[in-house]
């Protein structure tokens, strides 16, 4: 009788653990928030170049996290603040909208142009003009 109780208890515990793992995958990660520049990869002259936040670019200037910031708001609006390479105080601000798209992707629209970006709640990745830009929360 004791063996039967332990056996049934083990089966129920296993089922409970399986259900817990199953439902953890159902919760969506919160993607709203501010994403800051982490790195950019592009091809120039047949060579792939990578620029990371905090590193010197071409030996002259350091690009900070504030080079590009994108804020996804809960109300579906998005704000992008970017600065020039030369002067980090010279900033440009754009506003637009965003919405969830395919699994793991969001659609960001600025000035009527929509771009699909990968977003997992921790990083935002988009490609533009052959450059891949990665922003992190």
Coordinates of N, CA and C in Angstrom, one line a residue:
X1 N 0.8 -1.2 0.0 CA 0.0 0.0 0.0 C 0.9 1.3 0.0
X2 N 1.9 1.2 0.8 CA 2.8 2.4 0.9 C 3.5 2.6 -0.5
X3 N 3.9 1.5 -1.1 CA 4.5 1.6 -2.5 C 3.6 2.2 -3.5
X4 N 2.3 1.8 -3.4 CA 1.3 2.4 -4.3 C 1.2 3.9 -4.2
X5 N 1.1 4.3 -2.9 CA 1.0 5.7 -2.6 C 2.2 6.5 -3.1
X6 N 3.4 6.0 -2.9 CA 4.6 6.7 -3.4 C 4.6 6.7 -4.9
X7 N 4.2 5.6 -5.6 CA 4.2 5.5 -7.0 C 3.2 6.6 -7.6
X8 N 2.0 6.6 -7.1 CA 1.0 7.6 -7.5 C 1.4 9.0 -7.2
X9 N 2.0 9.2 -6.1 CA 2.5 10.5 -5.7 C 3.6 11.0 -6.7
X10 N 4.5 10.1 -7.1 CA 5.5 10.4 -8.0 C 5.0 10.8 -9.4
X11 N 3.9 10.0 -9.8 CA 3.3 10.3 -11.1 C 2.6 11.7 -11.1
X12 N 1.9 12.0 -10.0 CA 1.2 13.3 -9.9 C 2.3 14.4 -9.8
X13 N 3.4 14.2 -9.1 CA 4.4 15.2 -9.0 C 5.0 15.5 -10.4
X14 N 5.3 14.4 -11.2 CA 5.8 14.6 -12.5 C 4.9 15.3 -13.4
X15 N 3.6 15.0 -13.3 CA 2.6 15.7 -14.1 C 2.5 17.2 -13.8
X16 N 2.6 17.5 -12.5 CA 2.5 18.9 -12.0 C 3.7 19.6 -12.6
X17 N 4.9 19.0 -12.5 CA 6.1 19.7 -13.0 C 6.0 19.9 -14.6
X18 N 5.5 18.9 -15.3 CA 5.3 19.1 -16.7 C 4.3 20.3 -17.0
X19 N 3.3 20.4 -16.3 CA 2.3 21.5 -16.4 C 3.0 22.8 -16.2
X20 N 3.8 22.9 -15.1 CA 4.5 24.1 -14.8 C 5.4 24.6 -15.9
X21 N 6.2 23.6 -16.5 CA 7.0 24.0 -17.6 C 6.2 24.4 -18.8
X22 N 5.1 23.7 -19.1 CA 4.3 24.1 -20.2 C 3.7 25.5 -20.1
X23 N 3.2 25.9 -18.9 CA 2.6 27.2 -18.8 C 3.7 28.3 -18.7
X24 N 4.9 28.0 -18.3 CA 5.9 29.1 -18.3 C 6.2 29.6 -19.7
X25 N 6.1 28.7 -20.7 CA 6.3 29.1 -22.1 C 5.2 29.9 -22.6
X26 N 4.0 29.9 -22.0 CA 2.9 30.7 -22.5 C 2.9 32.2 -22.2
X27 N 3.7 32.5 -21.2 CA 3.7 33.9 -20.8 C 4.6 34.7 -21.7
X28 N 4.2 35.8 -22.2 CA 4.9 36.7 -23.1 C 5.8 37.6 -22.3
X29 N 7.0 37.8 -22.8 CA 7.9 38.7 -22.2 C 7.5 40.1 -22.5
X30 N 7.7 41.0 -21.5 CA 7.3 42.4 -21.7 C 8.4 43.0 -22.6
X31 N 7.9 43.5 -23.7 CA 8.9 44.1 -24.7 C 8.9 45.6 -24.6
X32 N 7.9 46.2 -23.9 CA 7.9 47.7 -23.7 C 9.1 48.1 -22.9
X33 N 9.7 49.2 -23.2 CA 10.8 49.7 -22.5 C 11.8 50.5 -23.4
X34 N 12.9 50.8 -22.8 CA 13.9 51.6 -23.6 C 15.1 50.6 -23.9
X35 N 15.4 50.7 -25.2 CA 16.6 49.9 -25.7 C 17.7 50.8 -26.2
X36 N 18.9 50.5 -25.8 CA 20.0 51.4 -26.1 C 21.0 50.6 -27.0
X37 N 21.8 51.4 -27.7 CA 22.7 50.9 -28.7 C 23.7 50.0 -28.0
X38 N 23.9 48.8 -28.6 CA 24.9 47.8 -28.2 C 26.0 47.6 -29.2
X39 N 25.5 47.3 -30.5 CA 26.5 47.1 -31.6 C 25.9 47.3 -32.9
X40 N 26.7 47.4 -33.9 CA 26.3 47.6 -35.3 C 27.3 46.8 -36.2
X41 N 26.8 46.0 -37.1 CA 27.6 45.3 -38.0 C 27.3 45.7 -39.4
X42 N 28.3 46.0 -40.3 CA 28.1 46.3 -41.7 C 29.2 45.9 -42.5
X43 N 29.0 45.8 -43.8 CA 30.1 45.4 -44.7 C 30.5 46.6 -45.5
X44 N 31.9 46.8 -45.5 CA 32.5 47.9 -46.2 C 33.7 47.4 -47.0
X45 N 33.7 47.6 -48.3 CA 34.8 47.2 -49.1 C 35.1 45.7 -49.0
X46 N 34.0 44.9 -48.9 CA 34.1 43.4 -48.8 C 34.5 42.9 -47.4
X47 N 34.7 43.8 -46.5 CA 35.1 43.4 -45.1 C 33.9 43.7 -44.2
X48 N 33.6 42.7 -43.2 CA 32.6 43.0 -42.3 C 33.2 43.7 -41.1
X49 N 32.5 44.8 -40.8 CA 33.0 45.7 -39.7 C 32.0 45.6 -38.5
X50 N 32.5 45.7 -37.3 CA 31.6 45.7 -36.2 C 32.0 46.9 -35.2
X51 N 31.0 47.6 -34.8 CA 31.2 48.7 -33.9 C 30.4 48.4 -32.7
X52 N 31.0 48.5 -31.5 CA 30.4 48.2 -30.2 C 30.3 49.5 -29.4
X53 N 29.3 49.5 -28.5 CA 29.2 50.7 -27.6 C 30.4 50.7 -26.7
X54 N 31.0 51.9 -26.5 CA 32.1 52.0 -25.6 C 33.5 51.8 -26.3
X55 N 33.5 51.3 -27.5 CA 34.7 51.2 -28.3 C 35.0 52.4 -29.1
X56 N 36.3 52.6 -29.4 CA 36.7 53.7 -30.3 C 36.4 53.3 -31.8
X57 N 35.8 54.2 -32.5 CA 35.4 53.9 -33.9 C 36.5 54.6 -34.8
X58 N 37.2 53.9 -35.6 CA 38.2 54.4 -36.5 C 39.3 55.1 -35.7
X59 N 39.5 54.7 -34.5 CA 40.6 55.2 -33.6 C 40.4 56.7 -33.2
X60 N 39.2 57.3 -33.5 CA 39.0 58.7 -33.2 C 37.9 59.0 -32.2
X61 N 36.8 58.3 -32.3 CA 35.7 58.7 -31.5 C 35.1 57.4 -30.8
X62 N 34.5 57.6 -29.6 CA 33.9 56.5 -28.9 C 32.4 56.7 -29.0
X63 N 31.7 55.6 -29.4 CA 30.3 55.6 -29.6 C 29.7 55.1 -28.3
X64 N 28.8 55.8 -27.7 CA 28.2 55.4 -26.4 C 26.9 54.7 -26.6
X65 N 26.3 54.2 -25.5 CA 25.0 53.6 -25.6 C 23.9 54.6 -26.0
X66 N 24.1 55.9 -25.8 CA 23.2 56.9 -26.1 C 23.2 57.3 -27.6
X67 N 24.1 56.7 -28.4 CA 24.1 56.9 -29.8 C 22.8 56.7 -30.4
X68 N 22.1 55.7 -30.0 CA 20.7 55.4 -30.5 C 19.9 54.8 -29.3
X69 N 18.7 55.4 -29.0 CA 17.8 54.8 -28.0 C 16.4 54.7 -28.7
X70 N 15.8 53.6 -28.5 CA 14.4 53.4 -28.9 C 13.6 53.0 -27.7
X71 N 12.5 53.8 -27.5 CA 11.6 53.5 -26.4 C 10.2 53.0 -27.0
X72 N 9.9 51.8 -26.6 CA 8.6 51.2 -27.0 C 7.6 51.5 -25.8
X73 N 6.6 52.3 -26.1 CA 5.6 52.6 -25.0 C 4.4 51.6 -25.1
X74 N 3.8 51.5 -23.9 CA 2.6 50.5 -23.8 C 1.5 50.9 -24.7
X75 N 1.3 52.2 -25.0 CA 0.2 52.7 -25.8 C 0.4 52.5 -27.3
X76 N 1.5 51.8 -27.7 CA 1.8 51.6 -29.1 C 2.6 52.6 -29.8
X77 N 3.1 53.6 -29.1 CA 4.0 54.7 -29.7 C 5.4 54.3 -29.5
X78 N 6.3 54.8 -30.3 CA 7.7 54.6 -30.2 C 8.4 55.9 -30.4
X79 N 9.5 56.1 -29.6 CA 10.3 57.3 -29.8 C 11.8 56.8 -30.0
X80 N 12.4 57.4 -31.0 CA 13.8 57.1 -31.3 C 14.6 58.3 -31.2
X81 N 15.6 58.3 -30.4 CA 16.5 59.4 -30.2 C 17.9 58.9 -30.7
X82 N 18.5 59.6 -31.7 CA 19.8 59.3 -32.2 C 20.7 60.5 -32.2
X83 N 21.9 60.3 -32.1 CA 22.9 61.4 -32.1 C 23.9 61.1 -33.3
X84 N 24.6 62.2 -33.7 CA 25.6 62.0 -34.7 C 26.9 61.4 -34.2
X85 N 27.7 60.9 -35.1 CA 29.0 60.3 -34.6 C 29.9 61.4 -34.0
X86 N 29.9 62.6 -34.6 CA 30.8 63.6 -34.2 C 30.4 64.3 -32.9
X87 N 29.1 64.6 -32.7 CA 28.6 65.4 -31.6 C 27.5 64.7 -30.9
X88 N 27.7 64.1 -29.7 CA 26.6 63.4 -29.0 C 25.6 64.3 -28.4
X89 N 25.8 65.6 -28.4 CA 24.8 66.5 -27.9 C 23.8 66.9 -29.1
X90 N 24.2 66.7 -30.3 CA 23.4 66.9 -31.5 C 22.5 65.7 -31.7
X91 N 21.3 65.8 -31.2 CA 20.3 64.6 -31.2 C 19.2 64.9 -32.2
X92 N 18.6 63.8 -32.7 CA 17.4 63.9 -33.5 C 16.4 63.0 -32.9
X93 N 15.2 63.4 -32.8 CA 14.1 62.6 -32.2 C 13.0 62.4 -33.2
X94 N 12.6 61.1 -33.4 CA 11.5 60.7 -34.2 C 10.5 59.9 -33.4
X95 N 9.2 60.2 -33.8 CA 8.2 59.4 -33.1 C 7.4 58.6 -34.2
X96 N 6.8 57.5 -33.7 CA 6.1 56.7 -34.6 C 5.2 55.7 -33.8
X97 N 4.9 54.6 -34.4 CA 4.1 53.6 -33.8 C 4.8 52.2 -33.9
X98 N 4.3 51.3 -33.0 CA 4.8 49.9 -33.1 C 3.7 49.0 -32.8
X99 N 3.8 47.8 -33.3 CA 2.8 46.7 -33.0 C 3.5 45.4 -33.1
X100 N 2.9 44.4 -32.4 CA 3.4 43.0 -32.5 C 3.1 42.5 -33.8
X101 N 4.0 41.7 -34.4 CA 3.8 41.2 -35.7 C 3.9 39.6 -35.6
X102 N 4.7 39.1 -36.4 CA 5.0 37.6 -36.4 C 5.6 37.3 -35.0
X103 N 5.7 36.0 -34.8 CA 6.3 35.5 -33.5 C 7.7 36.0 -33.4
X104 N 8.0 36.8 -32.3 CA 9.3 37.3 -32.0 C 9.7 38.5 -32.8
X105 N 8.7 39.1 -33.5 CA 9.0 40.3 -34.3 C 8.0 41.4 -34.0
X106 N 8.4 42.6 -34.2 CA 7.5 43.7 -34.1 C 7.6 44.6 -35.3
X107 N 6.6 45.4 -35.6 CA 6.6 46.3 -36.8 C 6.7 47.7 -36.2
X108 N 7.7 48.4 -36.6 CA 7.9 49.8 -36.2 C 7.7 50.7 -37.4
X109 N 6.9 51.7 -37.2 CA 6.6 52.6 -38.3 C 7.0 54.1 -38.0
X110 N 7.9 54.6 -38.8 CA 8.3 56.0 -38.7 C 8.0 56.7 -40.1
X111 N 7.3 57.8 -40.1 CA 7.0 58.6 -41.3 C 6.4 57.7 -42.4
X112 N 5.5 56.8 -42.0 CA 4.8 55.9 -43.0 C 5.6 54.7 -43.5
X113 N 6.8 54.6 -43.1 CA 7.6 53.4 -43.5 C 7.7 52.4 -42.3
X114 N 7.3 51.2 -42.6 CA 7.3 50.1 -41.6 C 8.4 49.2 -41.8
X115 N 9.0 48.9 -40.7 CA 10.2 47.9 -40.7 C 9.9 46.8 -39.6
X116 N 10.2 45.6 -40.0 CA 10.1 44.5 -39.1 C 11.4 44.3 -38.3
X117 N 11.3 44.2 -37.0 CA 12.4 44.0 -36.1 C 12.3 42.8 -35.3
X118 N 13.4 42.2 -34.9 CA 13.3 41.1 -34.0 C 13.4 41.7 -32.6
X119 N 12.5 41.2 -31.7 CA 12.5 41.7 -30.3 C 12.1 40.6 -29.4
X120 N 12.9 40.3 -28.4 CA 12.6 39.2 -27.4 C 12.4 39.8 -26.0
X121 N 12.3 41.1 -25.9 CA 12.1 41.7 -24.5 C 13.5 42.0 -23.9
X122 N 14.6 41.6 -24.4 CA 15.9 41.9 -23.9 C 16.7 42.7 -24.9
X123 N 16.5 42.3 -26.2 CA 17.2 43.1 -27.3 C 16.3 43.3 -28.5
X124 N 16.6 44.3 -29.2 CA 15.9 44.7 -30.4 C 16.9 44.7 -31.5
X125 N 16.6 44.0 -32.6 CA 17.5 43.9 -33.7 C 16.8 44.3 -35.0
X126 N 17.5 45.2 -35.8 CA 16.9 45.5 -37.1 C 18.0 45.7 -38.1
X127 N 17.7 45.6 -39.3 CA 18.6 45.8 -40.4 C 18.1 46.9 -41.3
X128 N 19.1 47.7 -41.7 CA 18.8 48.9 -42.6 C 20.0 49.2 -43.4
X129 N 19.8 49.3 -44.7 CA 20.8 49.6 -45.7 C 22.1 48.7 -45.5
X130 N 21.8 47.4 -45.3 CA 22.9 46.4 -45.1 C 23.6 46.5 -43.8
X131 N 23.1 47.3 -42.9 CA 23.7 47.3 -41.5 C 22.8 46.6 -40.5
X132 N 23.3 45.9 -39.6 CA 22.5 45.2 -38.6 C 22.8 45.9 -37.3
X133 N 21.8 46.5 -36.7 CA 21.9 47.2 -35.4 C 21.3 46.4 -34.3
X134 N 22.0 46.3 -33.2 CA 21.5 45.6 -32.0 C 21.4 46.6 -30.8
X135 N 20.2 46.7 -30.3 CA 19.9 47.5 -29.1 C 19.6 46.6 -27.9
X136 N 20.0 46.9 -26.7 CA 19.7 46.1 -25.5 C 19.0 47.0 -24.5
X137 N 18.1 46.3 -23.8 CA 17.3 46.9 -22.7 C 18.3 47.3 -21.6

